[in-house]
Tab-separated table of C-alpha atoms and ligand atoms in Angstrom:
chain	number	residue	atom	x	y	z
A	1	MET	CA	149.078	66.513	18.520
A	2	HIS	CA	145.788	65.001	17.493
A	3	GLU	CA	144.804	63.779	20.940
A	4	ALA	CA	142.385	66.676	21.369
A	5	GLY	CA	140.483	65.587	18.256
A	6	LEU	CA	140.482	61.983	19.393
A	7	CYS	CA	139.249	63.079	22.807
A	8	VAL	CA	136.235	64.775	21.264
A	9	SER	CA	135.383	61.505	19.495
A	10	LEU	CA	135.991	59.618	22.734
A	11	VAL	CA	133.601	61.803	24.719
A	12	GLU	CA	130.963	61.608	21.959
A	13	LEU	CA	131.182	57.841	21.866
A	14	ALA	CA	131.047	57.617	25.660
A	15	GLU	CA	127.967	59.852	25.774
A	16	ARG	CA	126.241	57.750	23.143
A	17	HIS	CA	126.798	54.592	25.159
A	18	ALA	CA	125.703	56.297	28.364
A	19	ASP	CA	122.524	57.521	26.644
A	20	ALA	CA	121.768	54.055	25.319
A	21	ALA	CA	122.061	52.712	28.863
A	22	GLY	CA	119.854	55.487	30.238
A	23	ALA	CA	122.665	56.831	32.440
A	24	ALA	CA	122.617	60.419	33.655
A	25	ARG	CA	126.334	60.869	34.056
A	26	ILE	CA	129.654	59.250	33.331
A	27	VAL	CA	131.869	58.739	36.352
A	28	SER	CA	134.872	57.226	34.663
A	29	VAL	CA	136.044	56.243	31.210
A	30	GLY	CA	138.349	53.300	30.548
A	31	VAL	CA	140.477	53.401	27.411
A	32	ALA	CA	143.213	51.194	25.990
A	33	VAL	CA	146.075	52.836	24.110
A	34	GLY	CA	148.218	50.715	21.810
A	35	ASP	CA	151.961	51.374	21.858
A	36	LEU	CA	151.835	51.699	18.063
A	37	SER	CA	148.595	53.710	17.971
A	38	GLY	CA	150.241	57.107	17.643
A	39	VAL	CA	148.234	58.209	20.669
A	40	VAL	CA	150.234	59.670	23.547
A	41	PRO	CA	148.664	58.718	26.895
A	42	GLU	CA	149.991	61.851	28.616
A	43	ALA	CA	148.554	64.119	25.917
A	44	LEU	CA	145.275	62.246	26.135
A	45	ALA	CA	145.162	62.743	29.890
A	46	LEU	CA	145.704	66.479	29.413
A	47	ALA	CA	143.076	66.839	26.717
A	48	PHE	CA	140.365	64.694	28.282
A	49	PRO	CA	139.077	66.968	31.081
A	50	LEU	CA	138.880	69.874	28.639
A	51	CYS	CA	136.915	67.866	26.085
A	52	ALA	CA	134.671	66.394	28.775
A	53	ALA	CA	133.783	69.753	30.319
A	54	GLY	CA	130.121	70.569	29.868
A	55	THR	CA	129.250	67.038	28.753
A	56	ARG	CA	127.832	64.121	30.683
A	57	ALA	CA	131.434	63.111	31.306
A	58	ASP	CA	132.300	66.417	32.994
A	59	GLY	CA	134.703	65.634	35.836
A	60	ALA	CA	134.958	61.959	34.910
A	61	ALA	CA	138.185	60.096	35.586
A	62	LEU	CA	140.110	58.693	32.672
A	63	ARG	CA	141.583	55.238	33.202
A	64	ILE	CA	144.337	54.502	30.707
A	65	GLU	CA	145.525	50.979	30.037
A	66	ARG	CA	148.544	50.584	27.800
A	67	ILE	CA	148.337	47.687	25.361
A	68	ALA	CA	150.391	46.356	22.468
A	69	GLY	CA	149.393	47.175	18.920
A	70	ARG	CA	147.895	49.937	16.817
A	71	ASP	CA	144.495	50.402	18.364
A	72	PHE	CA	142.904	53.004	20.589
A	73	LEU	CA	139.812	51.638	22.312
A	74	LEU	CA	137.005	52.821	24.522
A	75	ARG	CA	136.910	49.832	26.865
A	76	ASP	CA	134.243	50.557	29.444
A	77	LEU	CA	132.368	53.243	31.314
A	78	GLU	CA	131.268	53.676	34.870
A	79	VAL	CA	127.949	55.470	34.848
A	80	GLU	CA	125.204	56.413	37.270
B	1	MET	CA	139.091	53.592	50.375
B	2	CYS	CA	140.386	55.802	47.657
B	3	GLY	CA	144.015	56.678	48.294
B	4	VAL	CA	143.829	59.948	46.414
B	5	CYS	CA	140.902	61.794	47.927
B	6	GLY	CA	139.775	59.449	50.698
B	7	CYS	CA	136.171	59.419	49.535
B	8	GLY	CA	135.464	55.919	50.801
B	9	SER	CA	134.448	54.494	47.442
B	10	ASP	CA	135.534	50.988	46.584
B	11	ALA	CA	134.912	51.574	42.911
B	12	PRO	CA	137.941	50.631	40.844
B	13	VAL	CA	138.876	54.128	39.803
B	14	ALA	CA	142.435	54.372	38.547
B	15	HIS	CA	144.393	57.491	39.323
B	16	GLU	CA	146.754	57.631	36.419
B	17	VAL	CA	145.223	61.029	35.763
B	18	VAL	CA	145.900	63.237	38.719
B	19	HIS	CA	143.181	65.853	38.687
B	20	ALA	CA	139.927	66.420	40.473
B	21	HIS	CA	137.368	63.839	39.494
B	22	ARG	CA	134.205	62.270	40.744
B	23	HIS	CA	133.917	58.857	42.212
B	24	ALA	CA	131.243	56.321	41.596
B	25	GLY	CA	128.562	56.408	44.251
B	26	HIS	CA	126.130	53.656	45.104
B	27	GLY	CA	124.176	53.755	41.867
B	28	ALA	CA	127.227	53.297	39.680
B	29	ARG	CA	127.279	50.617	37.004
B	30	ARG	CA	129.938	49.479	34.627
B	31	LEU	CA	129.223	49.420	30.902
B	32	GLU	CA	131.483	47.286	28.747
B	33	VAL	CA	131.978	49.018	25.403
B	34	GLU	CA	135.140	47.802	23.640
B	35	ALA	CA	134.911	50.163	20.637
B	36	SER	CA	137.816	51.349	18.500
B	37	LEU	CA	138.155	55.103	18.141
B	38	LEU	CA	140.341	54.752	15.100
B	39	ALA	CA	137.768	52.552	13.380
B	40	HIS	CA	135.828	55.551	12.054
B	41	ASN	CA	138.785	56.838	10.061
B	42	ARG	CA	139.707	53.298	9.058
B	43	ALA	CA	136.229	52.760	7.625
B	44	HIS	CA	136.552	56.032	5.692
B	45	ALA	CA	139.955	54.940	4.389
B	46	GLU	CA	138.664	51.551	3.292
B	47	GLN	CA	135.729	53.114	1.466
B	48	LEU	CA	137.985	55.595	-0.302
B	49	ALA	CA	140.428	52.857	-1.320
B	50	GLU	CA	137.527	50.810	-2.677
B	51	ARG	CA	136.064	53.773	-4.569
B	52	LEU	CA	139.423	54.412	-6.230
B	53	ALA	CA	140.046	50.739	-6.967
B	54	ALA	CA	136.581	50.445	-8.534
B	55	ARG	CA	137.629	53.171	-11.000
B	56	GLY	CA	140.885	51.378	-11.692
B	57	ILE	CA	142.916	54.036	-9.887
B	58	ASP	CA	145.955	53.050	-7.842
B	59	ALA	CA	146.715	55.011	-4.655
B	60	ILE	CA	150.102	55.466	-3.027
B	61	GLY	CA	150.712	57.320	0.239
B	62	LEU	CA	154.006	59.047	1.051
B	63	VAL	CA	154.944	59.598	4.686
B	64	GLY	CA	158.129	60.799	6.338
B	65	GLY	CA	159.590	63.578	8.408
B	66	PRO	CA	159.516	67.204	7.286
B	67	GLY	CA	161.904	67.647	4.393
B	68	ALA	CA	162.563	63.929	3.848
B	69	GLY	CA	162.213	64.511	0.114
B	70	LYS	CA	158.621	63.410	-0.494
B	71	THR	CA	157.826	66.180	-2.946
B	72	ALA	CA	161.227	65.903	-4.627
B	73	LEU	CA	160.569	62.195	-5.201
B	74	LEU	CA	157.175	63.032	-6.678
B	75	GLU	CA	158.753	65.644	-8.960
B	76	ALA	CA	161.395	63.169	-10.125
B	77	THR	CA	158.775	60.461	-10.654
B	78	LEU	CA	156.514	62.757	-12.679
B	79	GLY	CA	159.538	63.888	-14.651
B	80	ARG	CA	160.262	60.288	-15.629
B	81	LEU	CA	156.648	59.750	-16.658
B	82	GLY	CA	156.795	62.623	-19.157
B	83	ALA	CA	153.450	63.245	-20.858
B	84	ASP	CA	151.860	60.502	-18.721
B	85	ALA	CA	152.294	62.773	-15.685
B	86	ALA	CA	148.934	64.290	-16.663
B	87	ARG	CA	147.355	60.977	-15.633
B	88	GLU	CA	148.715	61.248	-12.090
B	89	ALA	CA	146.772	63.048	-9.368
B	90	VAL	CA	148.354	64.339	-6.178
B	91	VAL	CA	146.921	65.317	-2.812
B	92	GLU	CA	149.449	67.487	-0.993
B	93	GLY	CA	149.161	67.781	2.775
B	94	ASP	CA	150.979	70.554	4.634
B	95	CYS	CA	150.061	72.659	7.630
B	96	ALA	CA	150.318	75.782	5.483
B	97	THR	CA	151.239	77.049	1.990
B	98	ASP	CA	150.651	75.599	-1.467
B	99	TYR	CA	154.357	75.410	-2.286
B	100	ASP	CA	154.371	71.640	-2.803
B	101	ALA	CA	151.222	71.724	-4.943
B	102	ARG	CA	152.879	74.297	-7.214
B	103	ARG	CA	156.018	72.167	-7.554
B	104	VAL	CA	154.003	69.100	-8.498
B	105	ALA	CA	151.670	71.019	-10.825
B	106	ALA	CA	154.736	72.320	-12.668
B	107	LYS	CA	155.503	68.683	-13.549
B	108	GLY	CA	152.105	68.264	-15.197
B	109	ALA	CA	150.137	66.384	-12.532
B	110	ARG	CA	146.641	67.262	-11.339
B	111	VAL	CA	147.027	68.436	-7.792
B	112	VAL	CA	145.055	69.632	-4.821
B	113	GLN	CA	146.677	71.143	-1.754
B	114	VAL	CA	145.192	70.468	1.674
B	115	ALA	CA	146.310	73.056	4.226
B	116	THR	CA	145.762	71.249	7.506
B	117	GLY	CA	146.372	74.238	9.788
B	118	SER	CA	147.323	72.923	13.201
B	119	LEU	CA	146.389	69.358	12.287
B	120	CYS	CA	149.504	67.214	12.174
B	121	HIS	CA	148.385	64.590	9.654
B	122	LEU	CA	145.998	63.899	6.802
B	123	ASP	CA	143.077	61.594	7.363
B	124	ALA	CA	140.839	59.707	4.958
B	125	HIS	CA	137.997	62.174	5.354
B	126	LEU	CA	140.210	65.127	4.359
B	127	VAL	CA	141.679	63.213	1.433
B	128	GLY	CA	138.265	62.092	0.208
B	129	HIS	CA	137.002	65.688	0.129
B	130	ALA	CA	140.184	66.944	-1.497
B	131	LEU	CA	139.904	64.352	-4.257
B	132	ALA	CA	136.303	65.356	-4.881
B	133	SER	CA	137.636	68.697	-6.143
B	134	LEU	CA	139.813	66.993	-8.783
B	135	ASP	CA	138.732	65.624	-12.150
B	136	LEU	CA	139.825	61.992	-11.912
B	137	ASP	CA	138.769	60.990	-15.431
B	138	GLY	CA	141.686	59.215	-17.055
B	139	VAL	CA	143.755	59.306	-13.861
B	140	ARG	CA	145.548	56.066	-13.199
B	141	ARG	CA	147.173	56.838	-9.876
B	142	VAL	CA	146.586	59.063	-6.881
B	143	TRP	CA	149.516	60.131	-4.714
B	144	ILE	CA	148.848	61.238	-1.175
B	145	GLU	CA	151.740	63.210	0.325
B	146	ASN	CA	151.135	63.387	4.050
B	147	VAL	CA	152.135	66.191	6.378
B	148	GLY	CA	155.826	65.839	7.263
B	149	ASN	CA	155.569	63.939	10.546
B	150	LEU	CA	156.989	60.637	11.769
B	151	VAL	CA	154.407	60.144	14.497
B	152	CYS	CA	150.777	60.956	13.837
B	153	PRO	CA	150.196	59.700	10.272
B	154	ALA	CA	150.784	56.186	11.619
B	155	ALA	CA	147.340	56.128	13.188
B	156	PHE	CA	145.463	57.472	10.157
B	157	PRO	CA	145.300	55.520	6.916
B	158	CYS	CA	144.258	57.871	4.110
B	159	GLY	CA	142.758	55.527	1.522
B	160	GLU	CA	146.038	54.547	-0.087
B	161	ARG	CA	146.517	50.989	-1.357
B	162	ARG	CA	150.222	51.092	-0.557
B	163	ARG	CA	152.141	53.389	1.760
B	164	VAL	CA	155.777	54.427	1.440
B	165	ALA	CA	157.915	55.775	4.293
B	166	LEU	CA	160.886	57.974	3.413
B	167	VAL	CA	163.950	58.377	5.594
B	168	SER	CA	166.441	60.833	4.143
B	169	VAL	CA	170.112	60.254	4.709
B	170	PRO	CA	170.712	63.459	6.732
B	171	GLU	CA	167.933	62.516	9.184
B	172	GLY	CA	169.938	59.568	10.492
B	173	ASP	CA	169.685	55.795	10.237
B	174	ASP	CA	167.954	55.360	13.602
B	175	LYS	CA	164.601	56.846	12.599
B	176	PRO	CA	162.751	53.525	12.098
B	177	GLU	CA	163.797	52.435	15.598
B	178	LYS	CA	162.783	55.760	17.123
B	179	TYR	CA	159.408	55.974	15.353
B	180	PRO	CA	158.412	52.317	15.063
B	181	ALA	CA	154.670	52.867	14.690
B	182	LEU	CA	155.069	54.639	11.375
B	183	PHE	CA	157.331	51.977	9.892
B	184	ALA	CA	155.134	49.143	11.142
B	185	GLY	CA	152.360	50.262	8.810
B	186	VAL	CA	154.101	50.798	5.486
B	187	ASP	CA	154.708	48.712	2.357
B	188	LEU	CA	158.073	50.141	1.331
B	189	LEU	CA	161.004	51.904	2.956
B	190	VAL	CA	162.701	54.512	0.783
B	191	ILE	CA	166.073	55.803	1.876
B	192	SER	CA	166.204	59.140	0.082
B	193	LYS	CA	168.959	61.630	-0.766
B	194	SER	CA	171.460	58.821	-1.337
B	195	ASP	CA	173.746	61.371	-3.032
B	196	LEU	CA	174.479	62.639	0.509
B	197	LEU	CA	175.733	59.251	1.790
B	198	PRO	CA	179.409	60.236	1.386
B	199	HIS	CA	178.872	63.287	3.581
B	200	VAL	CA	177.143	61.843	6.664
B	201	ASP	CA	177.373	58.784	8.904
B	202	PHE	CA	174.354	56.864	7.718
B	203	ASP	CA	174.374	53.071	7.886
B	204	VAL	CA	171.931	51.866	5.212
B	205	ALA	CA	171.840	48.323	6.633
B	206	ARG	CA	171.091	49.606	10.131
B	207	CYS	CA	168.206	51.727	8.843
B	208	ILE	CA	166.698	48.804	6.929
B	209	ASP	CA	167.178	46.433	9.883
B	210	GLY	CA	165.452	48.922	12.172
B	211	ALA	CA	162.429	49.083	9.894
B	212	ARG	CA	162.313	45.301	9.509
B	213	ARG	CA	162.279	44.898	13.267
B	214	VAL	CA	158.737	46.290	13.250
B	215	SER	CA	157.805	45.205	9.734
B	216	ALA	CA	159.342	41.843	8.855
B	217	GLY	CA	160.563	41.548	5.276
B	218	LEU	CA	159.779	45.184	4.434
B	219	PRO	CA	161.158	45.958	0.959
B	220	ALA	CA	163.624	48.844	0.846
B	221	LEU	CA	165.009	51.085	-1.888
B	222	VAL	CA	167.890	53.548	-1.781
B	223	LEU	CA	167.497	56.469	-4.156
B	224	SER	CA	168.270	60.071	-4.947
B	225	ALA	CA	165.743	62.398	-6.518
B	226	ARG	CA	168.651	64.689	-7.336
B	227	THR	CA	170.944	62.312	-9.232
B	228	GLY	CA	168.297	59.801	-10.308
B	229	GLU	CA	170.124	56.917	-8.621
B	230	GLY	CA	167.661	54.142	-7.787
B	231	LEU	CA	164.730	55.720	-9.629
B	232	GLY	CA	164.460	52.796	-12.049
B	233	ALA	CA	163.821	50.323	-9.239
B	234	TRP	CA	161.440	52.830	-7.646
B	235	LEU	CA	159.399	53.151	-10.846
B	236	ASP	CA	159.304	49.355	-11.114
B	237	TRP	CA	157.850	49.204	-7.617
B	238	VAL	CA	155.371	51.975	-8.403
B	239	GLY	CA	154.362	50.310	-11.672
B	240	ARG	CA	154.966	52.454	-14.735
C	301	GTP	N1	170.815	66.346	-1.988
C	301	GTP	C1	169.525	66.050	-2.113
C	301	GTP	N2	168.601	66.900	-1.650
C	301	GTP	C2	167.300	66.562	-1.783
C	301	GTP	C3	166.888	65.364	-2.391
C	301	GTP	N3	165.544	65.308	-2.368
C	301	GTP	C4	165.131	66.430	-1.754
C	301	GTP	N4	166.181	67.200	-1.410
C	301	GTP	C5	166.144	68.508	-0.739
C	301	GTP	O1	165.571	68.349	0.543
C	301	GTP	C6	164.737	69.466	0.850
C	301	GTP	C7	163.362	68.994	1.178
C	301	GTP	O2	162.800	68.357	0.052
C	301	GTP	P1	161.222	68.224	-0.154
C	301	GTP	O3	161.010	67.445	-1.388
C	301	GTP	O4	160.570	69.558	-0.077
C	301	GTP	O5	160.847	67.385	1.113
C	301	GTP	P2	159.377	67.005	1.666
C	301	GTP	O6	159.514	65.707	2.353
C	301	GTP	O7	158.392	67.104	0.569
C	301	GTP	O8	159.150	68.163	2.723
C	301	GTP	P3	157.763	68.582	3.468
C	301	GTP	O9	156.644	68.409	2.470
C	301	GTP	O10	157.991	70.003	3.830
C	301	GTP	O11	157.654	67.679	4.646
C	301	GTP	C8	164.793	70.384	-0.354
C	301	GTP	O12	165.750	71.382	-0.120
C	301	GTP	C9	165.227	69.463	-1.468
C	301	GTP	O13	165.924	70.130	-2.483
C	301	GTP	C10	167.907	64.479	-2.904
C	301	GTP	O14	167.663	63.409	-3.462
C	301	GTP	N5	169.215	64.873	-2.711
C	302	MG	MG1	156.571	68.099	0.520
C	303	ZN	ZN1	149.798	64.652	16.263
């Protein structure tokens, strides 16, 4: 179970992009999870709200798109 | 309108995650990012592989389920190398204990044990730091024995130039089909504990076919660390 660790990186990366865009908060986070990535979408969904708590992504929705391949991507953010 | 909470937002918020969440209000914007979260470890792994290659050091990763025979294969390999075993370095990954490091050290290799705690795999960052604690002068090969796990190591290259997946005969011939991600990213399939073939229903061809379904043309070896069967071909692959 390394999804928690990946989630921390995900939230950090999301915050960095939100900062660069001058956004105050992150409303939703779109990720793509490859079927060969070793990342379990369900575990990710469980870990995300915990990792996001207290950050600019606190309470943000996680949108998970399943893709083919080995990658795990931060696709896009909705910010305000 | 949002079908989950009825907040009236038209923002395209997916509800795959069913928990309380905010919705985009009027000031919401979409930022396209498209960044890989595994790229950070991959970059680490590439740098480590390059650092080792620049020193003329080969690097081989061993992955497989708990008890597949990774350490036993290392012991047998070091045994065959005799005095040259002192020129092999080993990074041992386990959640706890230094049992494997002791076994490998007893065969004359330089070894460092990484106790990963609750972490289910090694990553390039961990391996890089572990290797920094070893004297690599005169070393010609680094072995990286991952935590016994058929799932997570798939996503985390560790700086190895080649990666070997072990499936031991008692585990069953269906493992490559059940854990395709791991077998998609390796350079060799080793079917280990071949001395047990007479005792269990294990179809060697089925196991190899399963691995080749996700990794076309994957080379495969059948061997036993216990009897030494197949170790010659293994050492040829490794490069003596
Ligand atoms: N019969 C037989 N037993 C083997 C062979 N290789 C390993 N074993 C046994 O299988 C068990 C596990 O072997 P290890 O070498 O510790 O396996 P491992 O993959 O390193 O295990 P972890 O590091 O704990 O994941 C031990 O009891 C070994 O004696 C083999 O070729 N034949
Ligand atoms: Mg071991
Ligand atoms: Zn894991």
